[in-house]
CSV table of C-alpha atoms in Angstrom, one decimal:
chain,number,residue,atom,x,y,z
A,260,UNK,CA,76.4,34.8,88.6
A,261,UNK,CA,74.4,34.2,85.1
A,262,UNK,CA,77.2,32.9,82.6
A,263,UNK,CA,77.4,35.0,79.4
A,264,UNK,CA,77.1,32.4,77.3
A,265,UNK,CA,74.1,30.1,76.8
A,266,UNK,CA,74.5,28.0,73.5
A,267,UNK,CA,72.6,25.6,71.4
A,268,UNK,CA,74.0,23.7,68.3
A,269,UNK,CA,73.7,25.1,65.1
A,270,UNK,CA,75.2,22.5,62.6
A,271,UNK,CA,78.6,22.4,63.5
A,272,UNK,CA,78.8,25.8,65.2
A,273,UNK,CA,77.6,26.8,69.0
A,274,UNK,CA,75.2,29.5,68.9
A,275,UNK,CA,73.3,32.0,71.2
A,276,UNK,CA,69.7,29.7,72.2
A,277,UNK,CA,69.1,31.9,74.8
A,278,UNK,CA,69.7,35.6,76.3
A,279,UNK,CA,70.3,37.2,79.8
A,280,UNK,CA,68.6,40.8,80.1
A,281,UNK,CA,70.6,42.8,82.6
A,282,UNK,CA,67.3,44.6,83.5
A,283,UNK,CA,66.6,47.7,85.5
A,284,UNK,CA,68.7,47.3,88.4
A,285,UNK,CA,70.5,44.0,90.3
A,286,UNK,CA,70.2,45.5,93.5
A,287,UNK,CA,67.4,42.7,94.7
A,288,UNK,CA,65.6,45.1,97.0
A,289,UNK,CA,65.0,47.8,94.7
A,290,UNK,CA,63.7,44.5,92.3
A,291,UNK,CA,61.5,43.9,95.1
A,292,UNK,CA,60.4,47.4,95.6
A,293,UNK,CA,59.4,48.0,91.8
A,294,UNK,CA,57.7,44.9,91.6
A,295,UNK,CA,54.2,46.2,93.5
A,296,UNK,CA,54.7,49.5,91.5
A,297,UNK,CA,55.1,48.7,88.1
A,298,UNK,CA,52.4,45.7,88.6
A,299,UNK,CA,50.0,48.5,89.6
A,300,UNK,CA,50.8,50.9,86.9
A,301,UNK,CA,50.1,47.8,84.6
A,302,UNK,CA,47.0,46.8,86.0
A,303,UNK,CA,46.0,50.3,86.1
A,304,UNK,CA,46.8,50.8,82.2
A,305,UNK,CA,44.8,47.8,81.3
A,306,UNK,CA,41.9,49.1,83.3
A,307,UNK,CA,42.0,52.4,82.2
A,308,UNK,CA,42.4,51.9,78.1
A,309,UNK,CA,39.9,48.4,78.4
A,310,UNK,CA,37.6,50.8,80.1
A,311,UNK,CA,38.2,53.4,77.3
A,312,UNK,CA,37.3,51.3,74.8
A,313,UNK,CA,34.5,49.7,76.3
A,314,UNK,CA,33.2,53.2,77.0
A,315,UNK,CA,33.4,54.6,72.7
A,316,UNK,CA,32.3,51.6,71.9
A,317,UNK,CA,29.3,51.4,74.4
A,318,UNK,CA,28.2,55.2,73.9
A,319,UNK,CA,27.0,56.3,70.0
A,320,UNK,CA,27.4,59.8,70.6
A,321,UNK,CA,31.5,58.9,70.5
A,322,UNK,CA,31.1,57.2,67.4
A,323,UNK,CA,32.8,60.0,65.8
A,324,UNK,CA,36.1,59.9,63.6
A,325,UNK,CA,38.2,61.0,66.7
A,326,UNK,CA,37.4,58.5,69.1
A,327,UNK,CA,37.6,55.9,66.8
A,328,UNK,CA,41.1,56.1,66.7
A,329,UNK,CA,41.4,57.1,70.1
A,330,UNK,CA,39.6,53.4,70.8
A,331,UNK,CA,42.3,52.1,68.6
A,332,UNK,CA,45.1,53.9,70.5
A,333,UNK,CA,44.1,52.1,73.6
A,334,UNK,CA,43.7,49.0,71.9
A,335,UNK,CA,47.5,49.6,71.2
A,336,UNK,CA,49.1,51.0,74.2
A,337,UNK,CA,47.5,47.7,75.9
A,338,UNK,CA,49.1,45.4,73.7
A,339,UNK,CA,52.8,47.1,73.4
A,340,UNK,CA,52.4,46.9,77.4
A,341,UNK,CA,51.6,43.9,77.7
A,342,UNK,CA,54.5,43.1,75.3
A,343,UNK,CA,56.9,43.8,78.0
A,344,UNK,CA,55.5,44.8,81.5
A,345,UNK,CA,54.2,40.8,82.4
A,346,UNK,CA,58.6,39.6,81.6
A,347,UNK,CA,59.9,42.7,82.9
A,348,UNK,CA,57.5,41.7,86.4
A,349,UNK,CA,58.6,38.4,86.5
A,350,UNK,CA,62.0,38.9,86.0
A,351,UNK,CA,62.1,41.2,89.2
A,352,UNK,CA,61.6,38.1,91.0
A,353,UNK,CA,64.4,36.0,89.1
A,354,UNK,CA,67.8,35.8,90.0
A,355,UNK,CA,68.6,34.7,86.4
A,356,UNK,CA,66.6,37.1,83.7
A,357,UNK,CA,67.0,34.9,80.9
A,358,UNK,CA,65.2,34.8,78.0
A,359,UNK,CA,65.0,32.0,75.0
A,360,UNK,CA,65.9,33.2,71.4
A,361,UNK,CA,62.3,32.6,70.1
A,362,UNK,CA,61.0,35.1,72.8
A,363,UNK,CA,62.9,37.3,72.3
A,364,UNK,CA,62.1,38.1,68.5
A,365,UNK,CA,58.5,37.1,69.5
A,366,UNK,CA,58.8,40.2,72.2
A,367,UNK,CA,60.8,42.7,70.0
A,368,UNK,CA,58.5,42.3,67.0
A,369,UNK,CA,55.2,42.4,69.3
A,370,UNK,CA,56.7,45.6,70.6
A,371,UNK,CA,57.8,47.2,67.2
A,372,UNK,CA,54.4,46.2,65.6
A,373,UNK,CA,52.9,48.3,68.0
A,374,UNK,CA,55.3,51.2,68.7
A,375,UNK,CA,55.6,51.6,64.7
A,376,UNK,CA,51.5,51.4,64.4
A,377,UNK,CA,51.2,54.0,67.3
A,378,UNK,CA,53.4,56.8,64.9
A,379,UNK,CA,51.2,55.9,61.8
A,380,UNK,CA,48.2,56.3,64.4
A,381,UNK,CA,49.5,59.1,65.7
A,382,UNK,CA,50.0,60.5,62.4
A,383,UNK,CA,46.3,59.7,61.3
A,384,UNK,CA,45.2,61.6,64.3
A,385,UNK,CA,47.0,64.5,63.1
A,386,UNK,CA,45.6,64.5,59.9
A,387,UNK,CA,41.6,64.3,61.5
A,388,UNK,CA,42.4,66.9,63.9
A,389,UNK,CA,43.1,69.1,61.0
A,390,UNK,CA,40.2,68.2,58.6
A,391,UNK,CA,38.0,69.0,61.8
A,392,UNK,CA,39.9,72.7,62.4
A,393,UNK,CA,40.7,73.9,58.7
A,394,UNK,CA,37.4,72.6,56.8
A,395,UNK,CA,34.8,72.1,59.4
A,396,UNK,CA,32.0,72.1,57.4
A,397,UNK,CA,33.1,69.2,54.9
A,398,UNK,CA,34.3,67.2,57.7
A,399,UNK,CA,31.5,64.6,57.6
A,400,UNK,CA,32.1,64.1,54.2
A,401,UNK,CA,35.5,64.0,54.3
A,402,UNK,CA,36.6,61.2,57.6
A,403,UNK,CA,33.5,59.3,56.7
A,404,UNK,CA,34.0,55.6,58.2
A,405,UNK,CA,35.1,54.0,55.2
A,406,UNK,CA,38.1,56.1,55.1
A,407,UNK,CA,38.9,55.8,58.9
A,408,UNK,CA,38.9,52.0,58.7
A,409,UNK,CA,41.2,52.3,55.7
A,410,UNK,CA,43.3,54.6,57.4
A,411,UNK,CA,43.5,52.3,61.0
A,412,UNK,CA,44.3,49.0,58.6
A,413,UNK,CA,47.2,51.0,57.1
A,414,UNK,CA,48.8,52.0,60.6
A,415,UNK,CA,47.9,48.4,61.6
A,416,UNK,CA,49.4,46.7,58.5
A,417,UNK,CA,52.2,49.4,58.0
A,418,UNK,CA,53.6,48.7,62.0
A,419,UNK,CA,52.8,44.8,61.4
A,420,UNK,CA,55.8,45.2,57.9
A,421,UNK,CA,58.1,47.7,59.1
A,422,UNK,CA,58.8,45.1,62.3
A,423,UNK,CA,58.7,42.4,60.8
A,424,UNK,CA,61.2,43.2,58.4
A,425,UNK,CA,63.8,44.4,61.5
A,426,UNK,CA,62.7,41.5,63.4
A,427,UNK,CA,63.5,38.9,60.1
A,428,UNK,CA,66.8,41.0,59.4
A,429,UNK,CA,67.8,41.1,62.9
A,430,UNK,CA,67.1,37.4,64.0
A,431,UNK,CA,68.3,35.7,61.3
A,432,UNK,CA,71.8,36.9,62.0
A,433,UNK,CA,74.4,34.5,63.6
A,434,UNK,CA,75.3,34.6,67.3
A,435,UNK,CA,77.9,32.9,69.1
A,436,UNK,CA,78.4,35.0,72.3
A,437,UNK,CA,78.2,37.1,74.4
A,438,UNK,CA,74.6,37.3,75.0
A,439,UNK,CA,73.8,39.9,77.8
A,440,UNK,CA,71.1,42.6,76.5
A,441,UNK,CA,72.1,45.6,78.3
A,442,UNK,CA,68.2,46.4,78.6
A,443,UNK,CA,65.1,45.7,80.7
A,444,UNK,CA,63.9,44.3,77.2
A,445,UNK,CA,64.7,42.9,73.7
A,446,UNK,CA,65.6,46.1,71.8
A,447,UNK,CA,66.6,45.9,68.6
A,448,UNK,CA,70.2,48.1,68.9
A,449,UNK,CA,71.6,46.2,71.9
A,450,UNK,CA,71.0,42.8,69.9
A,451,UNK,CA,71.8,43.5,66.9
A,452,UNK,CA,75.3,45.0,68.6
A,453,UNK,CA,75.8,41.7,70.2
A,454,UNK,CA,75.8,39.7,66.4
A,455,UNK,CA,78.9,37.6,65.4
A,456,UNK,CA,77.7,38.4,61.8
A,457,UNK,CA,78.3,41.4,59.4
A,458,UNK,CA,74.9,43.4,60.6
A,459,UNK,CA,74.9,45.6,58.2
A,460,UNK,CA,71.9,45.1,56.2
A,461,UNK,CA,69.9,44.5,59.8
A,462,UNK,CA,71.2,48.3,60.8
A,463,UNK,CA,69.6,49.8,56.8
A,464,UNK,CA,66.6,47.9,57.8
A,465,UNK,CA,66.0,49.5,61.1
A,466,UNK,CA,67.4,53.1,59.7
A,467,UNK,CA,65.3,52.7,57.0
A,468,UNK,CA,61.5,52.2,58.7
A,469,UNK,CA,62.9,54.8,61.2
A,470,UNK,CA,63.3,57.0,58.4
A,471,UNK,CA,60.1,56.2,56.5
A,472,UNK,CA,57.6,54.8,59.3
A,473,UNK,CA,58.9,57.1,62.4
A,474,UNK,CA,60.4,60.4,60.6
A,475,UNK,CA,57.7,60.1,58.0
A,476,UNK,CA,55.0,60.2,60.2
A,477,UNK,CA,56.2,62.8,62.3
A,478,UNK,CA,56.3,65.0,59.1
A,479,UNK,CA,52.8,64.6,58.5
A,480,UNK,CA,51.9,65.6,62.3
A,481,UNK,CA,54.0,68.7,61.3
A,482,UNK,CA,52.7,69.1,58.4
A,483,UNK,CA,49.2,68.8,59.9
A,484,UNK,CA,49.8,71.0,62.9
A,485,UNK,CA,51.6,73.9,60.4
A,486,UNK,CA,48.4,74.1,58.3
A,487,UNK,CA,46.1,73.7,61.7
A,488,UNK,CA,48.0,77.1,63.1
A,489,UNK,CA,47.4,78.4,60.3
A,490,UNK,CA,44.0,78.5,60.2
A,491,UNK,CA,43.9,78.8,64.0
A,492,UNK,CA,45.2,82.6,63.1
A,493,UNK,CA,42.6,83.0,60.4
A,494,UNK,CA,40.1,82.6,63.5
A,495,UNK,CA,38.9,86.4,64.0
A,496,UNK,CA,37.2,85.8,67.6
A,497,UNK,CA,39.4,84.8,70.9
A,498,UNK,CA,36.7,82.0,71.7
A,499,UNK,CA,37.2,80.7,68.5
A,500,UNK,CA,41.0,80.3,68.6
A,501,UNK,CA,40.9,79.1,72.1
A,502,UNK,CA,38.1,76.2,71.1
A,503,UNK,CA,40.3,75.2,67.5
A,504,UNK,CA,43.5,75.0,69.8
A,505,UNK,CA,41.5,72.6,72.6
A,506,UNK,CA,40.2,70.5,69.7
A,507,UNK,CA,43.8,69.2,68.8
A,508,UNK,CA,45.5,70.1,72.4
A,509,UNK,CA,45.1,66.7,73.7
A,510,UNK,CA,47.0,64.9,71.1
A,511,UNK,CA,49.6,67.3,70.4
A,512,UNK,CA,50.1,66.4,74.1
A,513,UNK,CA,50.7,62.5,73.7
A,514,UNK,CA,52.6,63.4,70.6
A,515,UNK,CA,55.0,65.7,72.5
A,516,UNK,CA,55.3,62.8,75.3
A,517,UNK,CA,56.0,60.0,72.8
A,518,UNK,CA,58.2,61.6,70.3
A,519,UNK,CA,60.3,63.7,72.6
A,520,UNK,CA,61.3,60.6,74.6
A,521,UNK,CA,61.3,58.0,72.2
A,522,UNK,CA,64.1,60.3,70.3
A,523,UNK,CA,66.1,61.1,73.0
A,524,UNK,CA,66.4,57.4,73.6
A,525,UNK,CA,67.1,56.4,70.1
A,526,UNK,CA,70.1,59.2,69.0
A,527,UNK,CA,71.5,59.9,72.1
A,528,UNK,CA,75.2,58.6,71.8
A,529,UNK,CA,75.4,55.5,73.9
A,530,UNK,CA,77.7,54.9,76.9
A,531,UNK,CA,77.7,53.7,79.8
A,532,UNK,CA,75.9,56.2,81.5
A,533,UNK,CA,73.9,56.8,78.1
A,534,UNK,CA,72.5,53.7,79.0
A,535,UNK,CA,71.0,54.0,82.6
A,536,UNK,CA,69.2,57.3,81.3
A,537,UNK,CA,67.9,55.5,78.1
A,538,UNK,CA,66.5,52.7,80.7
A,539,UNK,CA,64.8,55.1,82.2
A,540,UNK,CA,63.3,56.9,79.3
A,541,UNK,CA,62.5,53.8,78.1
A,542,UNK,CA,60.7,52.8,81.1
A,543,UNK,CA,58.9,56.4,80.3
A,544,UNK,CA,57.7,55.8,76.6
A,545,UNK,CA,57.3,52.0,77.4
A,546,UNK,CA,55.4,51.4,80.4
A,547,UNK,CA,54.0,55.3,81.6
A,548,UNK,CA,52.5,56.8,78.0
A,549,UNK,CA,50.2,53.8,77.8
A,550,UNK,CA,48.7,54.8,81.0
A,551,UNK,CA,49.5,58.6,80.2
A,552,UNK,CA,47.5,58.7,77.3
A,553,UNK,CA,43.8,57.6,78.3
A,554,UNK,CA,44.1,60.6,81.3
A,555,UNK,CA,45.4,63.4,78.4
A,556,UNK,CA,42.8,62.4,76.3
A,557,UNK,CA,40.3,62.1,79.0
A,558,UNK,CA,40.7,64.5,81.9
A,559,UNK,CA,39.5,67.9,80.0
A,560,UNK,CA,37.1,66.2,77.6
A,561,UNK,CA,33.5,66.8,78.4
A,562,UNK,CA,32.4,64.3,75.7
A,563,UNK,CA,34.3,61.6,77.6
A,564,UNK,CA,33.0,62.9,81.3
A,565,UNK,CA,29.6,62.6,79.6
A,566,UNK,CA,29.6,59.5,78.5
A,567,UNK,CA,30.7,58.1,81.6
A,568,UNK,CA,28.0,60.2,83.9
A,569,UNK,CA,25.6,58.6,81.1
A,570,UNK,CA,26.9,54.8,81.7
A,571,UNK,CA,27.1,55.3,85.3
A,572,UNK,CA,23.3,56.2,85.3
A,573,UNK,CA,22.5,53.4,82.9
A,574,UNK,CA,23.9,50.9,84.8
A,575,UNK,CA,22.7,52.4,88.9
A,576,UNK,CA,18.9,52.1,86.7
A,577,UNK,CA,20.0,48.6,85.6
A,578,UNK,CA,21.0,47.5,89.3
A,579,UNK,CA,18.0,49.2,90.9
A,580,UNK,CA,15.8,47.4,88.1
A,581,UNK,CA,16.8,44.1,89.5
């Protein structure tokens, strides 16, 4: 049995050096069971965004606005995975899931960084899918690659400010026990719920980028997607409408996924059985949507089946060559 309380010295007082993550389950078999799983789904979502990447990257006729930030999207479902899936794998096979104080913030901001970068992403996305549907014909002028790099550095930097002003405002807050996380990882609500402090200028901080970094850029995907619709409707001919809706179908998709779970985790009252289902939709917008979103983006896209018909040819000439 892991003892709620692991404490260092902090001048005169104990406080928390190190906490225990309850994790998905303590039922030992079913840690043994998950283990193979989620180690393939990991493995899998490495290969599949890596591969991604490398393919845009490798291919100029993808050197387009869209898959730019599609190859940044990858870039950052594979680092908020590998934020959490390689701790949450090993502690399957611990007895004791502990975790130090320095890891934990390192984890949470890692995490946030990306999570909060993936919404301003998202909401970038948004914005180039409706350039490319409502003024087709100035959209070379308009997403030229100046502006997309700007835009990806302000997603980037935006993510990288909003986390680490909760990670600063959270962690620097004293705690003296308990110092179980009722989580599979360091999340930001159970911790801060676990402070021995008054918390609430850490709770303002995290309302406050959820407010402008999450809500904000879900306004301006519905913003986007209002004024897409309605020039979808100004489209006279079926084909038409059926071709503007495809162009932004894909990533109203991984929107839907990502919002729509991360929000039923995040104001759902909590409870005890509030907090099995949030594990589980957490697992969901944590460890699946990274490996989600290369398929969505990839499985009805003839660009992408192109590109990879053309690389597969390249490199059979390349072998046979030798």
């Amino acid at each position: 049995m892991t003892s709620s309380r692991s404490m260092g010295w902090n001048g005169n007082h104990t406080s928390v050096a190190m906490f225990v993550l309850l994790g998905l389950s303590d039922e030992k078999e079913l840690q043994l069971i998950l283990f193979p799983i989620f180690l393939g789904i990991y493995l899998v979502t490495l290969i599949w965004n890596l591969g991604l990447i490398l393919l845009i990257r490798r291919d100029f006729r993808l050197h387009t606005p869209m898959y730019f930030f599609l190859c940044f999207l990858s870039f950052i479902d594979v680092c908020y995975s590998s934020s959490i899936s390689p701790r949450m794998l090993s502690d399957f096979l611990k007895n004791e899931k502990i975790i130090s104080f320095i890891a934990c913030a390192t984890q949470y901001f890692v995490a946030a960084w990306m999570a909060l970068a993936e919404c301003c992403l998202l909401a970038t996305m948004a914005y180039d899918r409706y350039v490319a549907i409502g003024s087709p014909l100035q959209y070379s002028a308009i997403m030229v690659p100046d502006l997309c790099g700007k835009m990806v550095a302000g997603a980037y930097v935006s993510g990288f400010l909003s986390s680490l002003s909760q990670t600063v405002s959270c962690f620097q807050l004293y705690y003296c026990g308990p110092n179980i996380i009722q989580h599979f990882f360091c999340d930001l609500p159970q911790i801060i719920s676990l402070s021995c402090s008054n918390p609430f200028i850490a709770q303002m901080t995290l309302l406050v980028v959820a407010i402008v970094v999450g809500f904000g850029s879900l306004f301006v995907i519905l913003l986007s997607y209002g004024f897409i619709a309605a020039s979808i409707l100004k489209i006279s001919s079926g084909k038409g409408c059926a071709k503007a809706f495809n162009t932004c179908a894909s990533h109203l998709a991984a929107v839907t996924l990502y919002y729509g779970t991360t929000l039923s985790v995040y104001l759902c009252p909590k409870s005890n059985q509030f907090m099995k289902q949030d594990k589980v939709l957490s697992v969901f917008y944590v460890i699946i949507i990274p490996i989600l979103n290369p398929l969505i983006y990839c499985l009805r896209n003839k660009e992408i089946k192109e590109a990879l018909k053309r690389l597969i040819k390249r490199t059979a000439a390349l072998c046979s060559s030798e």
